[in-house]
GROMACS .gro file of C-alpha atoms in nm:
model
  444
    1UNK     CA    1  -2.441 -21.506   0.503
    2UNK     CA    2  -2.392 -21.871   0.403
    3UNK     CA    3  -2.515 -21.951   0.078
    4UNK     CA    4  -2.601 -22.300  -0.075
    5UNK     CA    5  -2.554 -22.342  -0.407
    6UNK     CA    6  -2.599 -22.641  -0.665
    7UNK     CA    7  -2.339 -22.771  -0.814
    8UNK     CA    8  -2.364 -23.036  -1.121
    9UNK     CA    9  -2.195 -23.208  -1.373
   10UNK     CA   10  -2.194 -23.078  -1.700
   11UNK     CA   11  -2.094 -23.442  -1.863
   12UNK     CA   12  -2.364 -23.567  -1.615
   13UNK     CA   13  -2.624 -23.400  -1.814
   14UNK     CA   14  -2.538 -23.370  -2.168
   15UNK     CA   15  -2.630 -23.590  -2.406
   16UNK     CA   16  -2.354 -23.750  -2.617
   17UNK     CA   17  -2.553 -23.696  -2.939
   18UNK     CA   18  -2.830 -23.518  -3.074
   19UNK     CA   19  -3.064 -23.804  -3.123
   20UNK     CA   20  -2.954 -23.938  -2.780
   21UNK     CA   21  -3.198 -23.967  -2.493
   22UNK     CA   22  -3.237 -23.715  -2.205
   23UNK     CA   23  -3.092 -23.822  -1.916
   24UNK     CA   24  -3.305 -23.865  -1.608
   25UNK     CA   25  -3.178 -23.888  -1.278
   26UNK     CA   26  -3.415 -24.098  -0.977
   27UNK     CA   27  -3.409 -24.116  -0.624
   28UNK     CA   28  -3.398 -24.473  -0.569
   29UNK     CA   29  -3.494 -24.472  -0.176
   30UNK     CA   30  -3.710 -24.749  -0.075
   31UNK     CA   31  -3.996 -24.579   0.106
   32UNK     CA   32  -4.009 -24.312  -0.203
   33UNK     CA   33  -4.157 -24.619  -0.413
   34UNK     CA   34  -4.409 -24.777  -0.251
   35UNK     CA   35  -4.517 -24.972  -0.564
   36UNK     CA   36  -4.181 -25.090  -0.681
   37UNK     CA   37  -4.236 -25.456  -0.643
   38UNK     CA   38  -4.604 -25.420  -0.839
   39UNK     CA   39  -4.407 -25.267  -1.123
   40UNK     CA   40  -4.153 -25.513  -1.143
   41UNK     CA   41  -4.424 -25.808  -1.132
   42UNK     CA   42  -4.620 -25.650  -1.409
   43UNK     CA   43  -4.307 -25.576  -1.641
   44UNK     CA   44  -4.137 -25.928  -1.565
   45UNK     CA   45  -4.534 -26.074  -1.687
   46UNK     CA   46  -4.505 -25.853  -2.001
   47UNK     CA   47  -4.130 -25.965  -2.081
   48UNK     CA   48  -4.254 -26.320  -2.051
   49UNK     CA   49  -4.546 -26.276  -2.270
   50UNK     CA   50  -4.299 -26.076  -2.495
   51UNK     CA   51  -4.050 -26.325  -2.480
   52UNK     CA   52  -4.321 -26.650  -2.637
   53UNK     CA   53  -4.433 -26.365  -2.892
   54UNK     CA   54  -4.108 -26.304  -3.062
   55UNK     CA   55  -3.987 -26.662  -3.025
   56UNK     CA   56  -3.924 -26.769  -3.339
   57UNK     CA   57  -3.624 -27.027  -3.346
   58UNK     CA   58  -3.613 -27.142  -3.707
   59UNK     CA   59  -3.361 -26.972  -3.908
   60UNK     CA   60  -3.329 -27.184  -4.284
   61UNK     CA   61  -3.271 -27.490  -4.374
   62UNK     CA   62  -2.964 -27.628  -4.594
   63UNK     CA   63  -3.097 -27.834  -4.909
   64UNK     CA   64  -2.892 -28.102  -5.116
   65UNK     CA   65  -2.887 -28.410  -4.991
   66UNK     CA   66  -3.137 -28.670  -5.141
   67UNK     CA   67  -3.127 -28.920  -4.876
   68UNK     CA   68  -3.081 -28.929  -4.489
   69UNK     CA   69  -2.866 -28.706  -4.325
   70UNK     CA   70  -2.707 -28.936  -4.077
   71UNK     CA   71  -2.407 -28.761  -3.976
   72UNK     CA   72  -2.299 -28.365  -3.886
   73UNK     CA   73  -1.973 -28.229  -3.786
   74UNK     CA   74  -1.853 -27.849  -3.679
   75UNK     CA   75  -1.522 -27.730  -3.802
   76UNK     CA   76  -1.328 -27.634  -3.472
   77UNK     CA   77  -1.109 -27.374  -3.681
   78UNK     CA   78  -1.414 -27.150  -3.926
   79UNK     CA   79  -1.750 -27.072  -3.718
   80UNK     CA   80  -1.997 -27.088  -4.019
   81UNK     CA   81  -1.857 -27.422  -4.141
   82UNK     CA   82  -1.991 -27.737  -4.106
   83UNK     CA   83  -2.005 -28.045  -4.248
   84UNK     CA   84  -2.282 -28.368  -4.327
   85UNK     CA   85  -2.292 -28.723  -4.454
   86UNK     CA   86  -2.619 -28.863  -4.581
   87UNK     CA   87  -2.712 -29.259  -4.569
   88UNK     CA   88  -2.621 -29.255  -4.947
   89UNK     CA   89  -2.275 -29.203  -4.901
   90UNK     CA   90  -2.213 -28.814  -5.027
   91UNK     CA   91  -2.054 -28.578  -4.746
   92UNK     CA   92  -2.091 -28.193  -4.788
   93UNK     CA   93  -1.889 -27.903  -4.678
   94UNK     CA   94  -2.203 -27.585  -4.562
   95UNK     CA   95  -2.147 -27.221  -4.486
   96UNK     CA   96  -2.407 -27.182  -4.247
   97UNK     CA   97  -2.391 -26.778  -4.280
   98UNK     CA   98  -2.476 -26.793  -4.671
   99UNK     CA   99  -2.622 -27.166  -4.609
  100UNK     CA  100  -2.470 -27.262  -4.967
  101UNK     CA  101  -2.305 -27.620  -5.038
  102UNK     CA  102  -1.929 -27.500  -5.069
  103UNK     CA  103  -1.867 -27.873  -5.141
  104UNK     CA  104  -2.004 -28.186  -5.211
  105UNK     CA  105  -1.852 -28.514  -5.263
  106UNK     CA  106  -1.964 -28.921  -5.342
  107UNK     CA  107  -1.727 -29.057  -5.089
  108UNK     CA  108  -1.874 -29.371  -4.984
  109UNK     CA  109  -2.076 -29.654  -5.146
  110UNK     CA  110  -2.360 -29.702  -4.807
  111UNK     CA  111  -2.411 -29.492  -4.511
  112UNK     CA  112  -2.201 -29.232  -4.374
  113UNK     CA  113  -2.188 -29.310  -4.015
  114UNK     CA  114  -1.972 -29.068  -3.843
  115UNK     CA  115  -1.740 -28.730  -3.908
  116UNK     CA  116  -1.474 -28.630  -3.697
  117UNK     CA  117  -1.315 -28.278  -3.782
  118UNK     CA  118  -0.959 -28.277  -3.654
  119UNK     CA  119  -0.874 -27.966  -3.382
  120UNK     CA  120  -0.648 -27.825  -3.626
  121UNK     CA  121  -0.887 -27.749  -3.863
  122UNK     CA  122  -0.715 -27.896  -4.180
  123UNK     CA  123  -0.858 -28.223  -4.228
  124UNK     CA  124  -1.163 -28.417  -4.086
  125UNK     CA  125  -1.232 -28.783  -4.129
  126UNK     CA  126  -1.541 -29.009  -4.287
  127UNK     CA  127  -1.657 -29.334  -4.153
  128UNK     CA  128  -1.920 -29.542  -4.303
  129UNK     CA  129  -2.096 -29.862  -4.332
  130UNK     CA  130  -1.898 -29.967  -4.620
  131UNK     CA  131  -1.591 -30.035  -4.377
  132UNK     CA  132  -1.400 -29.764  -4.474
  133UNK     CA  133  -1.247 -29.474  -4.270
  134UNK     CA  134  -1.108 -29.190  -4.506
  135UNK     CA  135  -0.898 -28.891  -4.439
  136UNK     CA  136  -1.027 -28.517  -4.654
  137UNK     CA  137  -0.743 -28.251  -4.626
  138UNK     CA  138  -0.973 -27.939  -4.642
  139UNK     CA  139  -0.813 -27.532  -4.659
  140UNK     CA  140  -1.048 -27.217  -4.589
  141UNK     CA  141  -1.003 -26.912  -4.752
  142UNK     CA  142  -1.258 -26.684  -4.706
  143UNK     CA  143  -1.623 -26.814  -4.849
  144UNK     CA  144  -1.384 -27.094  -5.032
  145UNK     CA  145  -1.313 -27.415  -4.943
  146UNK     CA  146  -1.036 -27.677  -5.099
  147UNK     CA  147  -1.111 -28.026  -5.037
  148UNK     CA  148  -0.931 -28.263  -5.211
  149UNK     CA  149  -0.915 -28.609  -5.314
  150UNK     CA  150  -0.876 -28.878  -4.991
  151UNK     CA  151  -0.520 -28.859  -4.891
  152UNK     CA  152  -0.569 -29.187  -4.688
  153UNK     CA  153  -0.797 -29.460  -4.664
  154UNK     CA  154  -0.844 -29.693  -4.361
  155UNK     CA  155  -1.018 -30.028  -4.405
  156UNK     CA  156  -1.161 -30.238  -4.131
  157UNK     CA  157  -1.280 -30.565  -4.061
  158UNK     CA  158  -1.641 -30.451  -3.986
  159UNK     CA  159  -1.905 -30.170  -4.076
  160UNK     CA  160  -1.789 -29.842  -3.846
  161UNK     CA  161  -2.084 -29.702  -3.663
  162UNK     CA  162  -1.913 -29.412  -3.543
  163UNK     CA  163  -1.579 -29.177  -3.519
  164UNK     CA  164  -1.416 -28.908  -3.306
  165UNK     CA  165  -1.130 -28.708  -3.282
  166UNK     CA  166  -0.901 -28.692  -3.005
  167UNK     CA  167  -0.922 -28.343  -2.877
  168UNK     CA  168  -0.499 -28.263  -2.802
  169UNK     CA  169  -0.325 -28.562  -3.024
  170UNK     CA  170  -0.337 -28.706  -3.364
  171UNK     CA  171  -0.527 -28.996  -3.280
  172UNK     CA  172  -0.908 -29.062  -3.414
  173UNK     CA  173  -1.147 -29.354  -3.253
  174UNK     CA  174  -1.371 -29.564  -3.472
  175UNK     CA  175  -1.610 -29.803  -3.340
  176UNK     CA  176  -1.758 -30.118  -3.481
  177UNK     CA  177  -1.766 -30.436  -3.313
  178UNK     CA  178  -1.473 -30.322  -3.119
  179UNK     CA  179  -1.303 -30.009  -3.045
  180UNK     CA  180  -1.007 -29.876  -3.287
  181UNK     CA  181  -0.790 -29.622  -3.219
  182UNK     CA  182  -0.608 -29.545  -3.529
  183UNK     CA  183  -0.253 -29.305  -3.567
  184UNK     CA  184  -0.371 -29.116  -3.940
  185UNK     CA  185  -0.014 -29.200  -4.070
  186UNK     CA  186  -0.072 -29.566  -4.006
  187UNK     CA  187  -0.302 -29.802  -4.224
  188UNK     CA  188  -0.376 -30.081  -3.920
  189UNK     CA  189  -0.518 -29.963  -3.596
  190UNK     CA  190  -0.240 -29.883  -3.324
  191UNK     CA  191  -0.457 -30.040  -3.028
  192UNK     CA  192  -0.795 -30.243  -3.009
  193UNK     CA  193  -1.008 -30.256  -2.684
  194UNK     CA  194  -1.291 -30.539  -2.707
  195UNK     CA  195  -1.552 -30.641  -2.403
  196UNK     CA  196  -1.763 -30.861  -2.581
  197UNK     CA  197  -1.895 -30.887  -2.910
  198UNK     CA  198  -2.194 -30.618  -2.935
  199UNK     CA  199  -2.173 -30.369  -3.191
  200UNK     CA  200  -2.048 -30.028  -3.066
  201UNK     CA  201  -2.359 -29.784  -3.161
  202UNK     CA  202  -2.140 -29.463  -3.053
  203UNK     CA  203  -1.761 -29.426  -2.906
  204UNK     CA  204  -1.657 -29.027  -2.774
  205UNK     CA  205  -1.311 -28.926  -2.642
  206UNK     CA  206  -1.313 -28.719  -2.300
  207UNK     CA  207  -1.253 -28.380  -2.444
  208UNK     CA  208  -1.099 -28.267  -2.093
  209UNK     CA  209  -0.916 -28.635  -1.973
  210UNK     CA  210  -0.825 -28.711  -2.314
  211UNK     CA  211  -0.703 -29.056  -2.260
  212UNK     CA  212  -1.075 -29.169  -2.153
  213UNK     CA  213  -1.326 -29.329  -2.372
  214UNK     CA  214  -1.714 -29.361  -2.349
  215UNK     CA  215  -1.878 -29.611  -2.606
  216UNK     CA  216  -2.242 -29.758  -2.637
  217UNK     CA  217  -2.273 -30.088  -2.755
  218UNK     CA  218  -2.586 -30.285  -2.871
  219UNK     CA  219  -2.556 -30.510  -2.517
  220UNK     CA  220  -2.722 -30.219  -2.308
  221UNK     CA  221  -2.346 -30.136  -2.212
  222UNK     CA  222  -2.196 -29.819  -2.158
  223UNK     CA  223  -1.818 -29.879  -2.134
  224UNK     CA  224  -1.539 -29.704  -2.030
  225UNK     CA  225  -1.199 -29.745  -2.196
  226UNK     CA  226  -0.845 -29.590  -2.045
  227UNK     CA  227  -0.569 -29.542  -2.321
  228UNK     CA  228  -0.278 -29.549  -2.087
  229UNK     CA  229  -0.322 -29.907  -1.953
  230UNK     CA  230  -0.478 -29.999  -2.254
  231UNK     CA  231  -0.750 -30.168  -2.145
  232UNK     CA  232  -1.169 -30.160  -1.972
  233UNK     CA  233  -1.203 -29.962  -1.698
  234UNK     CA  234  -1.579 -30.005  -1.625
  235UNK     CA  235  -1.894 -30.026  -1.776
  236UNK     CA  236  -2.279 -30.033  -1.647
  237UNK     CA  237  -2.541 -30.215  -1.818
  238UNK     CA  238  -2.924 -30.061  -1.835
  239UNK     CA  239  -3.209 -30.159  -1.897
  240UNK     CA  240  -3.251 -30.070  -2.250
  241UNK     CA  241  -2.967 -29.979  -2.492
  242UNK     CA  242  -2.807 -29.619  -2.570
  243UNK     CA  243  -2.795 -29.468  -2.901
  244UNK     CA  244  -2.539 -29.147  -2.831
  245UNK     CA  245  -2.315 -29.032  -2.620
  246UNK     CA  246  -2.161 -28.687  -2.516
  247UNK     CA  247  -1.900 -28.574  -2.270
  248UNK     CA  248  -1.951 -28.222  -2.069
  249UNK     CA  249  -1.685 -28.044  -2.214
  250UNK     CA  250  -1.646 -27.831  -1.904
  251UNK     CA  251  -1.710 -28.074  -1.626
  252UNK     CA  252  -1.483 -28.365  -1.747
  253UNK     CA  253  -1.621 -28.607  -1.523
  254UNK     CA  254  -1.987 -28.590  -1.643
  255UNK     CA  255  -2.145 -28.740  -1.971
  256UNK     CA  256  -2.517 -28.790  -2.101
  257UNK     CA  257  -2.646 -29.073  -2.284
  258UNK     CA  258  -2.940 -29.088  -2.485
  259UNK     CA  259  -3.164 -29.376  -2.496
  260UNK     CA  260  -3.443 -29.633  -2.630
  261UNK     CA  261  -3.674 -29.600  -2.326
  262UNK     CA  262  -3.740 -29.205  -2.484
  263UNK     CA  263  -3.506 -29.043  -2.167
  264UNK     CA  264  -3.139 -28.966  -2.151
  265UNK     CA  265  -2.920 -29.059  -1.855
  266UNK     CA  266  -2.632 -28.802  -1.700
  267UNK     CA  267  -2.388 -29.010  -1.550
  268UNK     CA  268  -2.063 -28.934  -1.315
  269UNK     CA  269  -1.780 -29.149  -1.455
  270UNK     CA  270  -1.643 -29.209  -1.086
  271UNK     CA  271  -1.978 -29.308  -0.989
  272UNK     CA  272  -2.204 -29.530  -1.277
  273UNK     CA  273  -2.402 -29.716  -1.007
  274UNK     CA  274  -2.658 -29.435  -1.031
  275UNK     CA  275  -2.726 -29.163  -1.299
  276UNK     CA  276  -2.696 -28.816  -1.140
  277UNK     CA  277  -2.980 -28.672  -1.351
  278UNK     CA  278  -3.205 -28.841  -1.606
  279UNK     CA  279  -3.438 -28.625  -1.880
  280UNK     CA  280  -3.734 -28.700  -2.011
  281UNK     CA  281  -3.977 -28.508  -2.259
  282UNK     CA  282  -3.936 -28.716  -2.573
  283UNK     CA  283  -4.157 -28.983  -2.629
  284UNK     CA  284  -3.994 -29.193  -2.872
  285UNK     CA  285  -3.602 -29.313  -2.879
  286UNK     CA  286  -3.339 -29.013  -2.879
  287UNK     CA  287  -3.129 -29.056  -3.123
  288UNK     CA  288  -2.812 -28.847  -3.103
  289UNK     CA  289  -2.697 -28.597  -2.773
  290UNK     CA  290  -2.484 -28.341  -2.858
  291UNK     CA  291  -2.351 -28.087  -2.557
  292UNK     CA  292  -2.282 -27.676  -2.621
  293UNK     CA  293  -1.959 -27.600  -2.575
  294UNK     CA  294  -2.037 -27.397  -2.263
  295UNK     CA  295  -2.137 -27.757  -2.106
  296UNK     CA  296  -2.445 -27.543  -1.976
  297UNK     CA  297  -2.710 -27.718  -2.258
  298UNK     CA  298  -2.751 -28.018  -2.452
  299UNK     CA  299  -2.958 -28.080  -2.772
  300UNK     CA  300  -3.095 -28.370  -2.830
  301UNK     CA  301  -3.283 -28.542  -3.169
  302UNK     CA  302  -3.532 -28.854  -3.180
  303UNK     CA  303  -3.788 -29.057  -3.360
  304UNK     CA  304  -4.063 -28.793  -3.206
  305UNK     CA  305  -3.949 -28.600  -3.516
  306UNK     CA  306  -3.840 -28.330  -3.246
  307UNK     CA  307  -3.525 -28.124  -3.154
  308UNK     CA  308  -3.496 -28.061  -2.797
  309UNK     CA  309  -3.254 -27.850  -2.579
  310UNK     CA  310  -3.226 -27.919  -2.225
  311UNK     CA  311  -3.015 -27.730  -1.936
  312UNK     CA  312  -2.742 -27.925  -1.790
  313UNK     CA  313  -2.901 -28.070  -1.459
  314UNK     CA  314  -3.246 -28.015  -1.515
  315UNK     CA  315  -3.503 -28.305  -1.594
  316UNK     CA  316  -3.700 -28.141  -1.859
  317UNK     CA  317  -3.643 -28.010  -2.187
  318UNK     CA  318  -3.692 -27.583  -2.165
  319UNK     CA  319  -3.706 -27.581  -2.581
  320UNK     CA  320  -3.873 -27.805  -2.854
  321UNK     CA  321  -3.856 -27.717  -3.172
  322UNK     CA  322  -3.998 -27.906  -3.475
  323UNK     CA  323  -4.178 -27.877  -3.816
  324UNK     CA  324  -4.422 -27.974  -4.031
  325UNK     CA  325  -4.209 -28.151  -4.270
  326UNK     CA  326  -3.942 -28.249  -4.036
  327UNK     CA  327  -3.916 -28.641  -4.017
  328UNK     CA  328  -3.698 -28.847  -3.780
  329UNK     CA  329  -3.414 -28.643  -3.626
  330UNK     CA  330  -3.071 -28.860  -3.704
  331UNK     CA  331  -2.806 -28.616  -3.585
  332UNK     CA  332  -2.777 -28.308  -3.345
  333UNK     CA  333  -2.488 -28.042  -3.298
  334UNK     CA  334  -2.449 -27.688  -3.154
  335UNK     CA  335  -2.245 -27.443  -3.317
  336UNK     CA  336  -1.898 -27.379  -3.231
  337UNK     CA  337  -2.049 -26.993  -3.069
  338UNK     CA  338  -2.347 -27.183  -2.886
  339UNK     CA  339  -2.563 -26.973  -3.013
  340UNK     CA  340  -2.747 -27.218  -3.265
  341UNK     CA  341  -2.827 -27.561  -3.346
  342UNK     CA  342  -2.828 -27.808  -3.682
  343UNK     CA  343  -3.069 -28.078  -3.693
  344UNK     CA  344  -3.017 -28.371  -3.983
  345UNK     CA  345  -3.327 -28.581  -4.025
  346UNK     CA  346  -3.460 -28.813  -4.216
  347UNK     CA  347  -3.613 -28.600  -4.486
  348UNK     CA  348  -3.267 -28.518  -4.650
  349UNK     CA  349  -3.232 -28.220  -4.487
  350UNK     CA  350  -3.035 -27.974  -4.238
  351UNK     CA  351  -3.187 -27.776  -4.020
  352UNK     CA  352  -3.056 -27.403  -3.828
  353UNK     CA  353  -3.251 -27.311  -3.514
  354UNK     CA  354  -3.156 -27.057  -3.271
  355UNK     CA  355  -3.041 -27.204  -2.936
  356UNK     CA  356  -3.221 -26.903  -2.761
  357UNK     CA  357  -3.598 -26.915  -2.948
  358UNK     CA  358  -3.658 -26.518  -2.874
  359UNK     CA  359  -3.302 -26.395  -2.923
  360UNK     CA  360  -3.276 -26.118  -3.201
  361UNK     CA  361  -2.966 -26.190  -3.482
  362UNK     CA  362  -2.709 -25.968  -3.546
  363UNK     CA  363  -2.548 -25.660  -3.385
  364UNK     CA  364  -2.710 -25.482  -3.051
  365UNK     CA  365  -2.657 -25.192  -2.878
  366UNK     CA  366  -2.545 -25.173  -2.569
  367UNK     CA  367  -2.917 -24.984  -2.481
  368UNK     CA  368  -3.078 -25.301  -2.675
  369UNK     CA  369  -2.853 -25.563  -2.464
  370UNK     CA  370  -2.905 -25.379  -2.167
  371UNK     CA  371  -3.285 -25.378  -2.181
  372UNK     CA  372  -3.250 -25.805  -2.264
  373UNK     CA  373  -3.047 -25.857  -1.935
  374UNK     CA  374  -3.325 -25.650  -1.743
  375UNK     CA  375  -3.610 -25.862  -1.869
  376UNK     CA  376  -3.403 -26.161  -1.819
  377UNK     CA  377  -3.303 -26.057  -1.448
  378UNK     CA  378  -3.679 -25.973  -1.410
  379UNK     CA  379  -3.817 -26.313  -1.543
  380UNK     CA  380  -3.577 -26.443  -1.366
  381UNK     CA  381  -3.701 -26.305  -1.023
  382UNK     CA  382  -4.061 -26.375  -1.062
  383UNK     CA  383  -4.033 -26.742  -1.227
  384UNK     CA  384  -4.209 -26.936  -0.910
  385UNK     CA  385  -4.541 -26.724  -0.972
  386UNK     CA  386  -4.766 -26.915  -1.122
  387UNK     CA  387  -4.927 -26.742  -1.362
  388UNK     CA  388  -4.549 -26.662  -1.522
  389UNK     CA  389  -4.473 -27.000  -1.472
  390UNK     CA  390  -4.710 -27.140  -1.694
  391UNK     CA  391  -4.650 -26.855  -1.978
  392UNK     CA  392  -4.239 -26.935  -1.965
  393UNK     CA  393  -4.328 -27.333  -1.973
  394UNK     CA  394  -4.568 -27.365  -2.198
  395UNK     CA  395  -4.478 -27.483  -2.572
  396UNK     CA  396  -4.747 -27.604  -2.814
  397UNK     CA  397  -4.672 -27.942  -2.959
  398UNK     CA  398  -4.792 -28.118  -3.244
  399UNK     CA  399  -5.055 -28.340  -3.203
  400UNK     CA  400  -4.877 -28.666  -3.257
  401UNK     CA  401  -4.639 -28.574  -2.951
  402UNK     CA  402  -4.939 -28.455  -2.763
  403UNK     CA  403  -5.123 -28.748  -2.747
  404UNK     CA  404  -4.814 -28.965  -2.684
  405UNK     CA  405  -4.717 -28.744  -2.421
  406UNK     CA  406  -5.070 -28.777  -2.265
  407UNK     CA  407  -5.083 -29.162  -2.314
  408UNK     CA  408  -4.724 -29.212  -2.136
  409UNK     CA  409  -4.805 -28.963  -1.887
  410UNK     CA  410  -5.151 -29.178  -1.773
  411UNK     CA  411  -4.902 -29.482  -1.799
  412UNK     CA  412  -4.639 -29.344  -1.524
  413UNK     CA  413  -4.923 -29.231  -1.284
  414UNK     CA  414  -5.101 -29.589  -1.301
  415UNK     CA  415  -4.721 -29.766  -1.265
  416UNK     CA  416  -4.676 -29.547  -0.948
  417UNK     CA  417  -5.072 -29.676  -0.775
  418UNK     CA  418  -4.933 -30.023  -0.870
  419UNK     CA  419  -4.574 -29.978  -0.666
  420UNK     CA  420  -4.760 -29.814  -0.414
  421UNK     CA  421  -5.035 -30.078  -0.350
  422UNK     CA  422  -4.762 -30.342  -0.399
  423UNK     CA  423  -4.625 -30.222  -0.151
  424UNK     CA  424  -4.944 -30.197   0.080
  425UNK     CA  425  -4.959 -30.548   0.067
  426UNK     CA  426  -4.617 -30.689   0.058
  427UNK     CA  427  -4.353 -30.732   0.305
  428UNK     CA  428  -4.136 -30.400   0.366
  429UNK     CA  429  -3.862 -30.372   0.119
  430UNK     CA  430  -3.603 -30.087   0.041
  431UNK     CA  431  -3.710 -29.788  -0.166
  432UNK     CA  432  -3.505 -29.766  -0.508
  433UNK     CA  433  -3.468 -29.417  -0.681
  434UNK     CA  434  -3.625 -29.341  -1.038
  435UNK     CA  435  -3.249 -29.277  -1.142
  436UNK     CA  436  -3.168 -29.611  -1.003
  437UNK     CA  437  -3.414 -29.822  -1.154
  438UNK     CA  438  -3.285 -29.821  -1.499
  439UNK     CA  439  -2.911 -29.920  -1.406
  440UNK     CA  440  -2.932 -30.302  -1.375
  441UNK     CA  441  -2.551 -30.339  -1.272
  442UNK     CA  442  -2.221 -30.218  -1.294
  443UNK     CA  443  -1.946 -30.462  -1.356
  444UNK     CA  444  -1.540 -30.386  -1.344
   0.00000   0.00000   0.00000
């Protein structure tokens, strides 16, 4: 006689401790749950609603300054260390972990308009309105940090609105009424690119094609500048003029500028004819654009007194955060791990917000981050319904934005009846894209 017997894993169905869960094992054929897609829809509505409950992205806010902070650097060699200048010339050194001061300084007589941390990690650079570029040789050990005295200081012929470091050599860029590209052990600039005489507002290096330059200049020109030949590549002029600038650290061809008409601009450098992407949400000028260093988000500050974060490609912000007290947003920067963002404003203060608003701190488990992913994946998978559309999209705003965003929004829909009876009762003409229309030429 032929006997059937079951045979089963004892590691299969122990648990590994005590406290640890019993383990249940499912038959996951199709036509034994007839209801599996009903499920799914109701959890992926509950981790939505979940997801706005817990959302709370402020973490603390660093206090010492006692004027504008204009300026914010991360240190590309200590993860809770960054760095600020304020429009009345001091520059501080922050542990973002214990947000203490580790180090504050009176460096400049005006504005600080720009810090640059070099790769290396050992010194970072001040510009300011004062004309002066200075080099701070800084050492980490542990919770302390050495800065001393300036080992070098670089004077110009005009006020510096901004700095950057190059990415691979010892080279920094400063830009004023023309761009300087300065060697640290040399006291003159080693070469000077000028196309006109506009003030340059911002000037980044390529952090992939590190011989390429992007600067914004107070002429409505975004230029292009190649080290090797030393000279202009390109530049396209828009409508109205660009505040910041910042490269896509993964895609090296791709940068985003952020304007005075309230919208930034994503442009291919082999293509500036036409902006591949522009963003809109904010309704006043954006300030500063600052990319993670996963090139899959960008935050952006403006005069809406708002922080936003926007997904690479996308036309609309999918975060705004902002407070009560929070004045004029000045500068913008993710942290070195992507997972959180510094605002300086104009209320002498910095700001830490999570990058993901719902995201819990600290240490999961692998049961915790496992559950996340599943919500995520679920979310995910039911995002066209409407009803979890709206719940995802939906961010309460304060009532200044609101009303702005109400009034521009009635102003866009009566611009579009205008074109469209225009063009009713006009001879036919060529259609010109929304990304077009703002890019009045492109000169070589």
């Amino acid at each position: 006689m032929k006997v059937k017997v079951l045979s089963r894993s004892e590691t299969a169905f122990t648990k590994e401790t005590s406290g640890d869960l019993q383990k249940v094992h499912r038959n996951l054929a199709p036509e034994l749950h007839t209801f599996e897609r009903a499920r799914e829809f109701k959890s992926a509505l509950n981790a939505a609603k979940l997801d706005r409950i817990f959302a709370k992205p402020f973490v603390g806010q660093l206090e010492g300054h006692s004027d504008s902070v204009t300026a914010l650097a991360r240190s590309w060699r200590s993860l809770p260390i960054s760095l600020s200048g304020a429009a009345d010339g001091e520059l501080r050194v922050w542990n973002i972990a214990t947000r203490k001061s580790l180090w504050r300084m009176q460096a400049h007589q005006t504005q600080v308009s720009g810090i640059a941390a070099a790769p290396d990690g050992e010194s970072f650079f001040s510009a300011s309105l004062d004309r002066t570029v200075k080099r701070w040789r800084i050492s980490l050990a542990g919770d302390v940090v050495d800065v001393s005295a300036p080992s070098m200081t670089y004077a110009g012929r005009y006020t510096f609105h901004s700095i950057d470091h190059n990415f691979e050599r010892p080279l920094f860029v400063t830009g004023s009424r023309q761009i300087d590209i300065w060697d640290p052990t040399r006291s003159e600039p080693t070469t000077t690119f000028a196309w006109g005489d506009d003030s340059i507002n911002c000037a980044r290096w390529n952090p992939v094609e590190t011989d390429v330059i992007a600067a914004t200049s107070t002429d409505r020109a975004i230029t292009l500048y190649d080290v090797r030949t030393q000279s202009p590549i390109r530049k396209v002029i828009m409508e109205m003029s660009c505040n910041g600038l910042s490269w896509n650290p993964i895609e090296a061809m791709n940068f985003t500028a952020a304007c005075e008409d309230h919208r930034l601009y994503t442009f291919d450098m082999r293509r500036l004819d036409s902006a591949r992407v522009f963003h809109e949400d904010h309704v006043a000028a954006v300030i500063d654009v600052d990319y993670s260093p996963t090139g899959q988000e960008f935050v952006t500050g403006g005069y809406d007194c708002s922080v936003r974060i926007f997904r690479e490609g996308e036309g609309h912000s999918r975060e705004v955060y902002f407070t009560k007290r929070m004045q004029r947003v000045l500068s913008v920067r993710f942290s070195l791990d992507a997972q959180y963002v510094l605002s300086g404003s104009d209320d002498s203060s910095v700001r830490i917000w999570k990058a993901e608003a719902s995201k819990e701190r600290g240490i999961l488990r692998p049961r915790q981050e496992a559950a996340h992913k599943y919500r995520e994946k679920l979310v995910k998978r039911f995002e066209s319904v409407p009803i979890i559309r709206k719940i995802t999209k939906h961010r309460n705003l304060p009532r200044a934005i609101y009303s702005a965003k109400k009034l521009r929004s009635v102003m866009l829909a009566a611009a579009v009846r205008k074109e469209e009876r225009r063009r009713q009762h006009s001879a036919p003409k060529p259609f010109v894209a929304e990304r077009k229309k703002h890019v009045v030429a492109e000169v070589e």
